[in-house]
mmCIF file of C-alpha atoms in Angstrom:
data_model
loop_
_atom_site.group_PDB
_atom_site.id
_atom_site.type_symbol
_atom_site.label_atom_id
_atom_site.label_comp_id
_atom_site.label_asym_id
_atom_site.label_seq_id
_atom_site.Cartn_x
_atom_site.Cartn_y
_atom_site.Cartn_z
ATOM 1 C CA UNK A 282 153.923 59.703 126.708
ATOM 2 C CA UNK A 283 151.137 62.295 126.220
ATOM 3 C CA UNK A 284 151.399 64.925 123.400
ATOM 4 C CA UNK A 285 151.779 68.215 124.568
ATOM 5 C CA UNK A 286 150.641 70.975 122.211
ATOM 6 C CA UNK A 287 153.181 73.702 121.178
ATOM 7 C CA UNK A 288 156.224 70.940 122.573
ATOM 8 C CA UNK A 289 158.449 69.072 120.243
ATOM 9 C CA UNK A 290 159.216 65.658 121.373
ATOM 10 C CA UNK A 291 162.779 65.666 121.396
ATOM 11 C CA UNK A 292 165.471 62.676 122.394
ATOM 12 C CA UNK A 293 168.710 63.826 123.467
ATOM 13 C CA UNK A 294 171.508 61.232 123.560
ATOM 14 C CA UNK A 295 175.455 61.951 123.501
ATOM 15 C CA UNK A 296 175.844 62.038 119.911
ATOM 16 C CA UNK A 297 172.700 63.585 118.021
ATOM 17 C CA UNK A 298 169.623 65.000 119.175
ATOM 18 C CA UNK A 299 166.202 63.942 117.471
ATOM 19 C CA UNK A 300 163.330 65.960 117.657
ATOM 20 C CA UNK A 301 160.341 64.622 116.178
ATOM 21 C CA UNK A 302 158.182 66.388 113.364
ATOM 22 C CA UNK A 303 154.816 64.348 113.683
ATOM 23 C CA UNK A 304 156.146 60.551 113.671
ATOM 24 C CA UNK A 305 157.002 57.508 114.623
ATOM 25 C CA UNK A 306 160.500 56.416 114.979
ATOM 26 C CA UNK A 307 163.076 54.294 116.878
ATOM 27 C CA UNK A 308 166.471 55.852 118.221
ATOM 28 C CA UNK A 309 169.127 53.221 118.662
ATOM 29 C CA UNK A 310 172.165 54.904 121.123
ATOM 30 C CA UNK A 311 173.679 53.537 124.341
ATOM 31 C CA UNK A 312 175.826 55.660 126.529
ATOM 32 C CA UNK A 313 179.049 54.264 126.355
ATOM 33 C CA UNK A 314 178.635 52.240 123.174
ATOM 34 C CA UNK A 315 179.883 54.253 119.408
ATOM 35 C CA UNK A 316 176.949 53.140 117.838
ATOM 36 C CA UNK A 317 173.899 55.814 116.900
ATOM 37 C CA UNK A 318 171.120 55.137 114.133
ATOM 38 C CA UNK A 319 167.839 56.098 113.733
ATOM 39 C CA UNK A 320 164.719 54.683 112.067
ATOM 40 C CA UNK A 321 161.518 56.424 110.791
ATOM 41 C CA UNK A 322 158.620 54.562 109.964
ATOM 42 C CA UNK A 323 156.342 57.159 109.789
ATOM 43 C CA UNK A 324 156.502 61.475 109.586
ATOM 44 C CA UNK A 325 159.575 63.166 109.459
ATOM 45 C CA UNK A 326 162.781 64.043 111.823
ATOM 46 C CA UNK A 327 165.204 66.116 112.402
ATOM 47 C CA UNK A 328 168.673 65.289 113.578
ATOM 48 C CA UNK A 329 171.650 67.856 115.225
ATOM 49 C CA UNK A 330 174.517 68.022 117.010
ATOM 50 C CA UNK A 331 173.436 70.647 120.164
ATOM 51 C CA UNK A 332 176.999 71.573 120.629
ATOM 52 C CA UNK A 333 177.805 72.045 117.304
ATOM 53 C CA UNK A 334 177.133 74.345 114.431
ATOM 54 C CA UNK A 335 175.549 73.310 111.320
ATOM 55 C CA UNK A 336 172.742 72.509 108.989
ATOM 56 C CA UNK A 337 170.503 69.573 110.882
ATOM 57 C CA UNK A 338 169.561 66.397 108.852
ATOM 58 C CA UNK A 339 165.937 65.960 107.761
ATOM 59 C CA UNK A 340 164.988 62.124 107.763
ATOM 60 C CA UNK A 341 161.708 61.145 105.719
ATOM 61 C CA UNK A 342 159.552 58.173 106.203
ATOM 62 C CA UNK A 343 161.493 54.837 105.284
ATOM 63 C CA UNK A 344 164.935 56.136 105.949
ATOM 64 C CA UNK A 345 167.256 55.402 108.348
ATOM 65 C CA UNK A 346 170.145 57.419 109.890
ATOM 66 C CA UNK A 347 173.564 55.678 110.816
ATOM 67 C CA UNK A 348 176.806 57.088 112.395
ATOM 68 C CA UNK A 349 179.801 55.855 110.275
ATOM 69 C CA UNK A 350 183.250 57.332 110.688
ATOM 70 C CA UNK A 351 181.582 60.586 112.117
ATOM 71 C CA UNK A 352 179.381 61.137 109.881
ATOM 72 C CA UNK A 353 175.614 60.485 109.402
ATOM 73 C CA UNK A 354 174.465 58.297 106.499
ATOM 74 C CA UNK A 355 171.353 57.810 105.082
ATOM 75 C CA UNK A 356 169.780 54.840 103.732
ATOM 76 C CA UNK A 357 166.437 53.428 102.952
ATOM 77 C CA UNK A 358 165.180 51.783 105.673
ATOM 78 C CA UNK A 359 165.706 47.492 105.625
ATOM 79 C CA UNK A 360 162.190 45.700 104.961
ATOM 80 C CA UNK A 361 162.454 43.597 108.521
ATOM 81 C CA UNK A 362 164.139 46.604 110.304
ATOM 82 C CA UNK A 363 161.504 47.402 112.652
ATOM 83 C CA UNK A 364 160.429 43.500 113.306
ATOM 84 C CA UNK A 365 161.579 44.114 116.656
ATOM 85 C CA UNK A 366 158.099 45.900 117.602
ATOM 86 C CA UNK A 367 156.398 42.524 116.662
ATOM 87 C CA UNK A 368 159.135 40.718 119.090
ATOM 88 C CA UNK A 369 161.308 39.793 116.458
ATOM 89 C CA UNK A 370 164.624 39.683 115.639
ATOM 90 C CA UNK A 371 165.746 39.604 112.045
ATOM 91 C CA UNK A 372 168.936 38.204 110.936
ATOM 92 C CA UNK A 373 169.990 38.849 107.399
ATOM 93 C CA UNK A 374 173.541 38.231 106.823
ATOM 94 C CA UNK A 375 174.936 38.827 109.722
ATOM 95 C CA UNK A 376 177.950 37.906 111.166
ATOM 96 C CA UNK A 377 178.108 35.870 114.336
ATOM 97 C CA UNK A 378 179.854 38.824 115.865
ATOM 98 C CA UNK A 379 176.880 40.936 114.694
ATOM 99 C CA UNK A 380 174.251 38.698 116.105
ATOM 100 C CA UNK A 381 175.752 38.394 119.673
ATOM 101 C CA UNK A 382 175.648 42.081 119.992
ATOM 102 C CA UNK A 383 172.112 42.015 119.030
ATOM 103 C CA UNK A 384 171.419 39.311 121.471
ATOM 104 C CA UNK A 385 173.178 41.408 124.301
ATOM 105 C CA UNK A 386 170.733 44.824 123.254
ATOM 106 C CA UNK A 387 167.651 42.428 122.815
ATOM 107 C CA UNK A 388 167.953 39.878 125.715
ATOM 108 C CA UNK A 389 170.031 42.556 128.007
ATOM 109 C CA UNK A 390 172.726 39.916 128.368
ATOM 110 C CA UNK A 391 176.676 40.394 128.217
ATOM 111 C CA UNK A 392 178.347 37.763 125.870
ATOM 112 C CA UNK A 393 181.899 36.938 125.589
ATOM 113 C CA UNK A 394 183.055 34.978 122.332
ATOM 114 C CA UNK A 395 186.153 33.278 122.825
ATOM 115 C CA UNK A 396 185.970 30.947 119.885
ATOM 116 C CA UNK A 397 187.551 32.917 117.142
ATOM 117 C CA UNK A 398 186.341 30.390 114.161
ATOM 118 C CA UNK A 399 182.657 31.629 114.585
ATOM 119 C CA UNK A 400 183.077 35.464 114.678
ATOM 120 C CA UNK A 401 182.898 36.093 111.179
ATOM 121 C CA UNK A 402 180.796 33.302 109.858
ATOM 122 C CA UNK A 403 177.472 34.599 108.586
ATOM 123 C CA UNK A 404 173.554 33.592 109.302
ATOM 124 C CA UNK A 405 170.157 34.372 108.300
ATOM 125 C CA UNK A 406 167.169 33.662 110.096
ATOM 126 C CA UNK A 407 164.586 35.132 112.740
ATOM 127 C CA UNK A 408 164.305 34.849 116.346
ATOM 128 C CA UNK A 409 161.367 35.501 118.517
ATOM 129 C CA UNK A 410 162.486 37.326 121.905
ATOM 130 C CA UNK A 411 160.201 36.325 123.838
ATOM 131 C CA UNK A 412 161.798 32.703 122.873
ATOM 132 C CA UNK A 413 165.486 34.124 125.134
ATOM 133 C CA UNK A 414 168.445 33.984 124.632
ATOM 134 C CA UNK A 415 169.560 30.357 125.226
ATOM 135 C CA UNK A 416 166.041 29.309 122.480
ATOM 136 C CA UNK A 417 168.185 31.635 120.153
ATOM 137 C CA UNK A 418 171.966 30.348 121.263
ATOM 138 C CA UNK A 419 170.586 26.428 120.501
ATOM 139 C CA UNK A 420 169.258 27.473 117.251
ATOM 140 C CA UNK A 421 172.702 29.208 115.805
ATOM 141 C CA UNK A 422 174.268 25.642 117.335
ATOM 142 C CA UNK A 423 172.598 23.616 114.729
ATOM 143 C CA UNK A 424 174.409 25.506 112.336
ATOM 144 C CA UNK A 425 177.389 26.907 113.938
ATOM 145 C CA UNK A 426 180.197 24.708 116.130
ATOM 146 C CA UNK A 427 180.104 26.220 119.392
ATOM 147 C CA UNK A 428 179.495 25.667 123.096
ATOM 148 C CA UNK A 429 178.366 28.409 125.575
ATOM 149 C CA UNK A 430 178.119 28.432 129.328
ATOM 150 C CA UNK A 431 176.173 31.026 131.417
ATOM 151 C CA UNK A 432 177.282 32.401 134.383
ATOM 152 C CA UNK A 433 174.072 33.550 136.427
ATOM 153 C CA UNK A 434 175.921 35.612 139.049
ATOM 154 C CA UNK A 435 177.942 37.796 136.421
ATOM 155 C CA UNK A 436 175.304 37.364 133.912
ATOM 156 C CA UNK A 437 177.266 37.035 131.622
ATOM 157 C CA UNK A 438 177.430 34.378 128.116
ATOM 158 C CA UNK A 439 180.713 32.867 126.972
ATOM 159 C CA UNK A 440 180.922 31.265 123.657
ATOM 160 C CA UNK A 441 183.603 28.489 123.301
#
């Protein structure tokens, strides 16, 4: 997208508005999902709700804001937080269930976990997005005991 002089760059989500103030950033907000986060790599952004009065929140480079229990919490960016721009999914002590949510997002794939034993198990590692979801699941199978079946018609992977 080309820069338009005098026109701010604004991303509107169902939860917050993110206004760029000379920056590079990422917004993670999907319709129908309660999550919202913004990661700021350079520059500055302003976050505010369109429908609510109140002071906006400003992020500086190296900060992230995450919607938690109805409030935005600011924290330092994780070192590997932007690796998706290089085609990598970086997992740092995430539960199996959290990893599957990431796979759903990065591989545009619905995943249903029917094996409660694996949901809370933790994992650390990296996956190349280009290798695909089945490769990532096969790698995880080396550490976790589960099987999966992919239904091509419904685009759903079921974990057993």
